[in-house]
PDB file of C-alpha atoms in Angstrom:
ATOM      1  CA  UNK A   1      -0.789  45.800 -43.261  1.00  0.00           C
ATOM      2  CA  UNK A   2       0.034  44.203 -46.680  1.00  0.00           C
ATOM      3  CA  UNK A   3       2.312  41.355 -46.715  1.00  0.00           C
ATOM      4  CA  UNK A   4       3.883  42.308 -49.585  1.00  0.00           C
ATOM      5  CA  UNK A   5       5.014  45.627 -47.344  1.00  0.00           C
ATOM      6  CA  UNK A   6       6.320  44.024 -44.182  1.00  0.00           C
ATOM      7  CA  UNK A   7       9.923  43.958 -43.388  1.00  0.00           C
ATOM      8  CA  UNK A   8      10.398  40.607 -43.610  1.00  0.00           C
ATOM      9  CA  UNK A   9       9.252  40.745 -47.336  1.00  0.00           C
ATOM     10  CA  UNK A  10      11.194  43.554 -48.045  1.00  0.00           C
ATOM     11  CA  UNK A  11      14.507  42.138 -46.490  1.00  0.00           C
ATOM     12  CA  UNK A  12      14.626  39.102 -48.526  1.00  0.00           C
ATOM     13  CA  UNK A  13      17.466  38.840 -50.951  1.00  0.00           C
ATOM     14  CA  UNK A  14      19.476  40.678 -48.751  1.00  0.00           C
ATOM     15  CA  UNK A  15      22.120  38.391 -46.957  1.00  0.00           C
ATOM     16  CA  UNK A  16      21.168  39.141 -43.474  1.00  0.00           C
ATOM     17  CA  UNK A  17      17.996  40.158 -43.178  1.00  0.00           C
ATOM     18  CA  UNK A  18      18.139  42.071 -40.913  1.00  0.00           C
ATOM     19  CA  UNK A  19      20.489  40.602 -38.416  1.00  0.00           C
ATOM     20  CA  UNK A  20      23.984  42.116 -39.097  1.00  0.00           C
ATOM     21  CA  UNK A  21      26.574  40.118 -39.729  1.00  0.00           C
ATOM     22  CA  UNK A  22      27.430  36.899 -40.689  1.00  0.00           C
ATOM     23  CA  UNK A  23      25.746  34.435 -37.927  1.00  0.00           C
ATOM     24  CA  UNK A  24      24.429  36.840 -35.336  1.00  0.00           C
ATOM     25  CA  UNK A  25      21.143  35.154 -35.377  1.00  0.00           C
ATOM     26  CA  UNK A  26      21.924  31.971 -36.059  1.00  0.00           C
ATOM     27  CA  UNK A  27      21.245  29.688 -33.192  1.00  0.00           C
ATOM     28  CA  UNK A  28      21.288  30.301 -29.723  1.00  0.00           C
ATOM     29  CA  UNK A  29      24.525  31.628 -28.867  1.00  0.00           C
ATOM     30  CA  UNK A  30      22.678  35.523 -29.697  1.00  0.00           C
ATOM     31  CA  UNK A  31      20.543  34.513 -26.395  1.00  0.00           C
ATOM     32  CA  UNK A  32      23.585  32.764 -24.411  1.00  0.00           C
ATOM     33  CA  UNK A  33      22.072  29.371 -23.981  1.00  0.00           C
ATOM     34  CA  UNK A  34      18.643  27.391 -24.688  1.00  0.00           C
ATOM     35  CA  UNK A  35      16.690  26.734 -21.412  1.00  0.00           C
ATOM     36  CA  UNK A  36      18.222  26.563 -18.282  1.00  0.00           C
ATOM     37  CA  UNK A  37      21.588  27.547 -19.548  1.00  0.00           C
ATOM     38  CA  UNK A  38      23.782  30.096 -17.764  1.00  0.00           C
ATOM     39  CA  UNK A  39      21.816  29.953 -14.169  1.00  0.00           C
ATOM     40  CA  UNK A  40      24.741  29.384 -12.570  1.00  0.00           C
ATOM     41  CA  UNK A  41      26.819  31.413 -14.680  1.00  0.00           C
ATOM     42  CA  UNK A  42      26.022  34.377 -17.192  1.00  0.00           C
ATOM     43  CA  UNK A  43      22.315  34.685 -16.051  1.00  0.00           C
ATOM     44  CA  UNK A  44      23.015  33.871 -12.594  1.00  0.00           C
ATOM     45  CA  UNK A  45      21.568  38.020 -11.611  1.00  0.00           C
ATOM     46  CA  UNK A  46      18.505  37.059 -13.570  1.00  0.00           C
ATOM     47  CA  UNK A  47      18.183  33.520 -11.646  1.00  0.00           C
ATOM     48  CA  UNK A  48      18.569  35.474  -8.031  1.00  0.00           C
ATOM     49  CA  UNK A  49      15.715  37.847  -8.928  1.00  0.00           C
ATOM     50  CA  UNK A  50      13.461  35.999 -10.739  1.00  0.00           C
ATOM     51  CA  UNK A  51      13.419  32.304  -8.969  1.00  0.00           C
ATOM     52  CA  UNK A  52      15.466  32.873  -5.930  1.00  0.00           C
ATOM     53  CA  UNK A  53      14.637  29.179  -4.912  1.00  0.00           C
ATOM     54  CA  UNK A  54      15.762  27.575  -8.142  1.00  0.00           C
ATOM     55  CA  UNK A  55      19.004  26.207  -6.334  1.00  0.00           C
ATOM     56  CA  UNK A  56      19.060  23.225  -3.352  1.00  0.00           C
ATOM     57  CA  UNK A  57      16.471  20.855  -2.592  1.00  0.00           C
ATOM     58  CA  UNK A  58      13.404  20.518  -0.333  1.00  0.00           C
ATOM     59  CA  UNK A  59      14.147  19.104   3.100  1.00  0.00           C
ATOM     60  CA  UNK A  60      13.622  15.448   3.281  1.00  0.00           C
ATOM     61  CA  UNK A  61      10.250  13.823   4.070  1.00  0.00           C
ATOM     62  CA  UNK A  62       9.995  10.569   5.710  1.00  0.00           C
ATOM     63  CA  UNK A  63       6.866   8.721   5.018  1.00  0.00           C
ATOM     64  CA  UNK A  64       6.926   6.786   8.083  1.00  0.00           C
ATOM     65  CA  UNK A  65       8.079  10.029  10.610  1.00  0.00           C
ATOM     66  CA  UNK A  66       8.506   8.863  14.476  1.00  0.00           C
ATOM     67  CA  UNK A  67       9.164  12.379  15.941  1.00  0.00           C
ATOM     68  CA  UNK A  68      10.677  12.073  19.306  1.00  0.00           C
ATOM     69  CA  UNK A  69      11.205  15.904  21.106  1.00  0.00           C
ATOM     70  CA  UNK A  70      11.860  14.543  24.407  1.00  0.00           C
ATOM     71  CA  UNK A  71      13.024  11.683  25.827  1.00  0.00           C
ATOM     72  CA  UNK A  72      14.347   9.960  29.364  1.00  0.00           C
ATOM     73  CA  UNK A  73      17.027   7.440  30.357  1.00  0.00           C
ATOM     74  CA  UNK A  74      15.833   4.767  32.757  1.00  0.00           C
ATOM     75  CA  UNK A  75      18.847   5.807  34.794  1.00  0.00           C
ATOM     76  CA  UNK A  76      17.364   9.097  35.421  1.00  0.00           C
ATOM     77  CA  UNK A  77      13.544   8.022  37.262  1.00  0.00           C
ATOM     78  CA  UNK A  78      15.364   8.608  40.482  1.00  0.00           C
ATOM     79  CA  UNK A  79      16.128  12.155  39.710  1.00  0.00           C
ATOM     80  CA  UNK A  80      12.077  12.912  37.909  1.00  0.00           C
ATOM     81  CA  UNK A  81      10.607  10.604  40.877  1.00  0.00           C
ATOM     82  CA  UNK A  82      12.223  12.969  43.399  1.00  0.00           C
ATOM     83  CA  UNK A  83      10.910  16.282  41.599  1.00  0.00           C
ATOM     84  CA  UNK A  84       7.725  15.546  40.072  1.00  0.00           C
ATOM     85  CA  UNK A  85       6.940  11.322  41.183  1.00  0.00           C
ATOM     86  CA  UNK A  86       4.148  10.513  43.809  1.00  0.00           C
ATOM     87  CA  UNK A  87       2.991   6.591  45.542  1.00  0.00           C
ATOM     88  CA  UNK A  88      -0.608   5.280  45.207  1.00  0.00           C
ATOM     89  CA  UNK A  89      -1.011   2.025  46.765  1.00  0.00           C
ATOM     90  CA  UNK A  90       2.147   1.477  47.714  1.00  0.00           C
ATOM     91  CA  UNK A  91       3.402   1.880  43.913  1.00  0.00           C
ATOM     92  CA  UNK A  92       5.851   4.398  42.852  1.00  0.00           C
ATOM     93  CA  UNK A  93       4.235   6.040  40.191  1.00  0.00           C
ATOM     94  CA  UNK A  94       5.785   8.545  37.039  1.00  0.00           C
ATOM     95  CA  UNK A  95       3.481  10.157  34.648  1.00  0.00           C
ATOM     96  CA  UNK A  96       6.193  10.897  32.074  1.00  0.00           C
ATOM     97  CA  UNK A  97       3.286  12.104  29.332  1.00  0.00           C
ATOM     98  CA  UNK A  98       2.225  14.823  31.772  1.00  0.00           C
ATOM     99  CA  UNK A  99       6.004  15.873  32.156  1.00  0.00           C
ATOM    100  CA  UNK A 100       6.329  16.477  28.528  1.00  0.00           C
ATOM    101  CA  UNK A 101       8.161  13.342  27.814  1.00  0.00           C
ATOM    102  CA  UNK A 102       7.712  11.784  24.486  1.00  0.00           C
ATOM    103  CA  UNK A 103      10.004   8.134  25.414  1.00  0.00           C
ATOM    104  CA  UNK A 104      11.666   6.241  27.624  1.00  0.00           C
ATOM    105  CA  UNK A 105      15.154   5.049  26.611  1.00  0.00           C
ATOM    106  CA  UNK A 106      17.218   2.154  28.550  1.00  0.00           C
ATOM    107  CA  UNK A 107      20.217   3.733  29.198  1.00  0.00           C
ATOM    108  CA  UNK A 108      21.812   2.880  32.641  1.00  0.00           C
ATOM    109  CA  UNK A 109      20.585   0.869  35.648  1.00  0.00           C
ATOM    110  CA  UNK A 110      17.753   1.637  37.331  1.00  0.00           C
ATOM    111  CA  UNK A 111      16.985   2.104  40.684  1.00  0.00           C
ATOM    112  CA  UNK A 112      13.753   1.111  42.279  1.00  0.00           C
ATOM    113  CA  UNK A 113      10.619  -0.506  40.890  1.00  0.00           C
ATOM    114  CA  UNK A 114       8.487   2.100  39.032  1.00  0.00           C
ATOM    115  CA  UNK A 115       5.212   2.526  37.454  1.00  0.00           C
ATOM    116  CA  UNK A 116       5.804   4.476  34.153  1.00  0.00           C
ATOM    117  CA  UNK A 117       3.464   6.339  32.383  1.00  0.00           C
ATOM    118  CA  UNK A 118       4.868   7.279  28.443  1.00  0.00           C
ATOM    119  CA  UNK A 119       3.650   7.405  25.065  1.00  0.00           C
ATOM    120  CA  UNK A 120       6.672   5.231  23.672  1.00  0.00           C
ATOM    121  CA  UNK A 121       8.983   3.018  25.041  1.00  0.00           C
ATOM    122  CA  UNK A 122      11.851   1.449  24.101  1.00  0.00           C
ATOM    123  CA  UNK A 123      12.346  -2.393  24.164  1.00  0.00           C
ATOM    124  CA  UNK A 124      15.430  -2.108  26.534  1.00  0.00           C
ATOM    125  CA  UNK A 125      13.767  -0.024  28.911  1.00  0.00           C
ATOM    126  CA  UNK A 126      10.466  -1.980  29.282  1.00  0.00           C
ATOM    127  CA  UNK A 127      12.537  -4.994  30.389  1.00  0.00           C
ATOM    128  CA  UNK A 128      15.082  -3.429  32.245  1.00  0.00           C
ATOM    129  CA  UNK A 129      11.580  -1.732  34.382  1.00  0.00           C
ATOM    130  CA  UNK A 130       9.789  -5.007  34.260  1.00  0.00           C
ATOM    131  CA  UNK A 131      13.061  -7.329  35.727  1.00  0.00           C
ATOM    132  CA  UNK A 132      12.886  -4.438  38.526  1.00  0.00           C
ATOM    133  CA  UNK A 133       9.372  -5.509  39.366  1.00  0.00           C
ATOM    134  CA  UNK A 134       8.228  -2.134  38.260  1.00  0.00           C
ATOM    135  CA  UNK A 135       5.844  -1.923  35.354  1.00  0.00           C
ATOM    136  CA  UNK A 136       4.999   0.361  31.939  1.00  0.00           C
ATOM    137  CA  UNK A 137       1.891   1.633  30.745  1.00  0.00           C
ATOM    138  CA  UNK A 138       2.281   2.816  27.246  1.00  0.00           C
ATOM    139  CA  UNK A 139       0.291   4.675  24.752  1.00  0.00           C
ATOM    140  CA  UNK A 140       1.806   2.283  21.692  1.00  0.00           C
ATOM    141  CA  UNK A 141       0.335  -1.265  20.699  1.00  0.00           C
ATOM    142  CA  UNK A 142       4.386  -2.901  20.542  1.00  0.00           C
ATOM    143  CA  UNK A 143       7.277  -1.787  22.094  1.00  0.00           C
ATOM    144  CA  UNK A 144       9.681  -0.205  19.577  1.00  0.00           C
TER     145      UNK A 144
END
């Protein structure tokens, strides 16, 4: 097509253009908002549809992630060592890893000497076991 027959040509000198009246495609109040504008408010049916995640945040990521699912008090080896415990050589011996236990906390007295076998173990725990005359054989380098 011609440019000389487009609309655009043909509309100028008119006061409009086009657009109706005065201002109607101005700026961006025609479009209610530039951007993200209206989400929340006037465009909020458009923002469900179209990006139903657009509001809250992604769940926070620790770089340095110690997951602990379960864990045991050193005040309850008398209650695992009467279920699941066994003596070799005249040791007590718990094999907390095999039990599905992920630590050993030292919360409460304990009650006999014991030979514990966890992947982590807390500070308090390894002396409280140790001052017992029991001992701890742990999967970690340090004691946390």
């Amino acid at each position: 097509m011609a440019t000389r027959f487009r609309k655009s040509r043909r509309q100028r000198g008119s006061r409009y253009c086009g657009w109706g009246q005065v201002g109607q495609h101005r700026q961006a109040g025609s479009r209610g908002g530039i951007g993200g504008a209206g989400k929340h408010k006037h465009f909020f049916i458009r923002t469900v549809i179209e990006e139903p995640d657009h509001f809250g945040h992604d769940a926070f990521n620790s770089l340095n992630r110690n997951v602990v699912n379960r864990w045991l008090n050193v005040r309850d080896l008398d209650v695992v060592f009467a279920k699941h415990g066994k003596e070799e050589g005249g040791k007590v011996v718990l094999d907390l890893t095999s039990l599905g236990y992920d630590k050993l906390l030292g919360g409460g007295k304990i009650g006999g000497a014991f030979t514990v076998k966890v992947a982590k173990v807390s500070e308090k725990a390894k002396s409280k076991i140790e001052a017992a005359g029991g001992e701890v054989i742990s999967d970690e380098h340090e004691a946390e």
